[in-house]
Amino acid sequence: MDQIIATKSELGAPLVQSLFQDRRAQFVDRLGWDLCVSPEGLEIDEYDNERTTFLVVREGQRHVGSCRVRPAAAGTMLIDHFSQIFPGAAAFLHGQAGALWELTRFCRSPNAGQDEAREMLVHLAEMLDDFRDANSITGYVAVVYPEIGR
């Protein structure tokens, strides 16, 4: 199992397919969220662009787990979709330009067993720390639904 931190275009086609298929399996199939799915069966949205960095744990070109991070001032799900829940979030996050990044779409492969999932979480936590330090980030913001947990 190894780690990669990259934009979508840097991940390579096999890993992109594995990651976005697993996202569809988790968010659309399992949780029933009404999200866009490409004709190829991939859950990709407007935030999966070059402003987004993916932290991915993989086994070869197979996605085991991941999340995406993007500068909070770059347009985020929190601002664009949850502002009614967090009034003032947009002004606050824009004032934190560069300091806070949004963490979204945490995804575990449905094929990952318990031991593999535990190892993946350790890798992902290390990557979040390393990414924070390398980019002088103060912290991350995220919206997490209880249904995400197993």
Coordinates of C-alpha atoms in Angstrom, one line a residue:
M1 CA 0.0 0.0 0.0
D2 CA 1.4 3.4 -0.9
Q3 CA 0.3 7.0 -1.0
I4 CA -0.1 9.6 -3.7
I5 CA -0.9 13.3 -3.5
A6 CA -1.9 14.7 -6.9
T7 CA -4.4 16.5 -9.0
K8 CA -6.9 14.4 -11.0
S9 CA -4.9 14.7 -14.2
E10 CA -1.7 13.5 -12.4
L11 CA -3.3 10.4 -10.9
G12 CA -3.4 8.4 -14.2
A13 CA -6.5 6.9 -15.9
P14 CA -6.6 3.5 -14.0
L15 CA -6.5 5.1 -10.6
V16 CA -8.9 7.8 -11.5
Q17 CA -11.4 5.2 -12.7
S18 CA -11.0 3.1 -9.5
L19 CA -11.3 6.2 -7.2
F20 CA -14.4 7.6 -8.9
Q21 CA -16.1 4.2 -9.2
D22 CA -15.6 3.7 -5.5
R23 CA -17.0 7.2 -4.8
R24 CA -20.1 6.2 -6.8
A25 CA -20.4 3.0 -4.9
Q26 CA -20.2 4.8 -1.5
F27 CA -22.1 8.0 -2.1
V28 CA -24.7 7.1 -4.8
D29 CA -25.2 3.3 -4.4
R30 CA -24.8 2.9 -0.6
L31 CA -25.9 6.3 0.7
G32 CA -28.4 7.1 -2.0
W33 CA -27.2 10.6 -2.6
D34 CA -28.5 12.3 -5.7
L35 CA -25.2 13.0 -7.4
C36 CA -24.1 13.1 -11.0
V37 CA -22.7 9.9 -12.4
S38 CA -20.9 9.8 -15.7
P39 CA -21.9 7.3 -18.5
E40 CA -18.8 5.4 -17.4
G41 CA -20.3 5.0 -13.9
L42 CA -18.0 7.6 -12.2
E43 CA -19.1 10.0 -9.5
I44 CA -17.3 13.2 -10.6
D45 CA -18.5 16.7 -9.7
E46 CA -17.6 20.4 -10.3
Y47 CA -15.0 20.4 -7.5
D48 CA -12.9 17.6 -9.2
N49 CA -10.8 20.1 -11.1
E50 CA -7.3 21.4 -11.1
R51 CA -7.8 23.5 -8.0
T52 CA -8.4 20.2 -6.1
T53 CA -5.7 17.9 -4.7
F54 CA -6.4 14.3 -4.0
L55 CA -4.8 12.4 -1.2
V56 CA -5.0 8.7 -2.2
V57 CA -4.0 5.5 -0.6
R58 CA -3.6 2.8 -3.3
E59 CA -2.6 -0.8 -3.9
G60 CA -1.0 -0.6 -7.3
Q61 CA -3.6 1.2 -9.4
R62 CA -6.4 0.1 -7.1
H63 CA -8.0 2.8 -4.9
V64 CA -8.2 1.9 -1.3
G65 CA -9.2 5.2 0.2
S66 CA -9.0 8.9 -0.4
C67 CA -10.2 12.4 0.2
R68 CA -9.9 15.6 -1.7
V69 CA -8.7 19.0 -0.4
R70 CA -9.0 22.4 -1.9
P71 CA -8.3 26.0 -0.7
A72 CA -11.4 27.2 1.1
A73 CA -11.4 30.4 -0.9
A74 CA -11.4 28.5 -4.2
G75 CA -15.1 27.7 -4.1
T76 CA -16.2 24.9 -1.8
M77 CA -19.1 22.6 -1.1
L78 CA -19.4 24.3 2.3
I79 CA -20.0 27.7 0.8
D80 CA -21.9 26.6 -2.3
H81 CA -24.2 23.9 -0.8
F82 CA -24.3 24.4 3.0
S83 CA -24.4 28.1 3.5
Q84 CA -27.9 27.9 5.0
I85 CA -26.5 25.6 7.7
F86 CA -23.4 27.7 8.3
P87 CA -24.4 31.4 7.9
G88 CA -21.4 33.6 7.5
A89 CA -19.2 30.7 6.4
A90 CA -18.4 32.3 3.0
A91 CA -17.1 35.5 4.6
F92 CA -15.2 33.6 7.2
L93 CA -13.6 31.2 4.7
H94 CA -12.7 33.9 2.2
G95 CA -11.0 35.7 5.1
Q96 CA -8.9 32.6 5.7
A97 CA -7.5 32.5 2.2
G98 CA -4.7 30.0 2.1
A99 CA -5.0 29.1 5.8
L100 CA -8.0 26.8 5.7
W101 CA -8.7 24.1 3.1
E102 CA -11.9 22.1 2.6
L103 CA -11.7 18.4 3.1
T104 CA -14.4 16.5 1.2
R105 CA -15.4 13.2 -0.4
F106 CA -13.6 10.9 2.1
C107 CA -14.0 7.5 0.5
R108 CA -13.1 4.0 1.4
S109 CA -13.1 1.3 -1.2
P110 CA -16.1 -1.1 -0.7
N111 CA -13.5 -3.9 -1.4
A112 CA -11.3 -2.9 1.5
G113 CA -11.4 -5.3 4.5
Q114 CA -11.1 -4.1 8.1
D115 CA -7.3 -4.5 8.3
E116 CA -6.8 -2.8 5.0
A117 CA -9.2 0.1 6.0
R118 CA -7.3 0.6 9.3
E119 CA -4.0 0.8 7.4
M120 CA -5.5 3.2 4.9
L121 CA -6.7 5.5 7.6
V122 CA -3.2 5.7 9.1
H123 CA -1.8 6.6 5.7
L124 CA -4.5 9.1 5.1
A125 CA -3.9 10.8 8.4
E126 CA -0.2 11.0 7.7
M127 CA -0.9 12.5 4.3
L128 CA -3.2 15.1 5.8
D129 CA -0.6 16.1 8.3
D130 CA 2.2 16.2 5.6
F131 CA 0.0 18.2 3.2
R132 CA -0.9 20.7 5.9
D133 CA 2.7 21.2 6.9
A134 CA 4.0 21.4 3.3
N135 CA 1.4 24.1 2.4
S136 CA 1.5 26.1 5.6
I137 CA -2.2 25.3 6.2
T138 CA -3.7 26.2 9.5
G139 CA -6.4 23.6 9.3
Y140 CA -9.2 21.8 7.4
V141 CA -12.9 22.4 7.4
A142 CA -15.4 19.6 6.5
V143 CA -19.0 18.6 6.7
V144 CA -19.4 15.0 7.7
Y145 CA -22.7 13.0 7.7
P146 CA -23.2 10.3 10.3
E147 CA -24.1 7.9 7.5
I148 CA -20.5 7.9 6.2
G149 CA -19.4 5.8 9.1
R150 CA -19.9 2.0 8.9

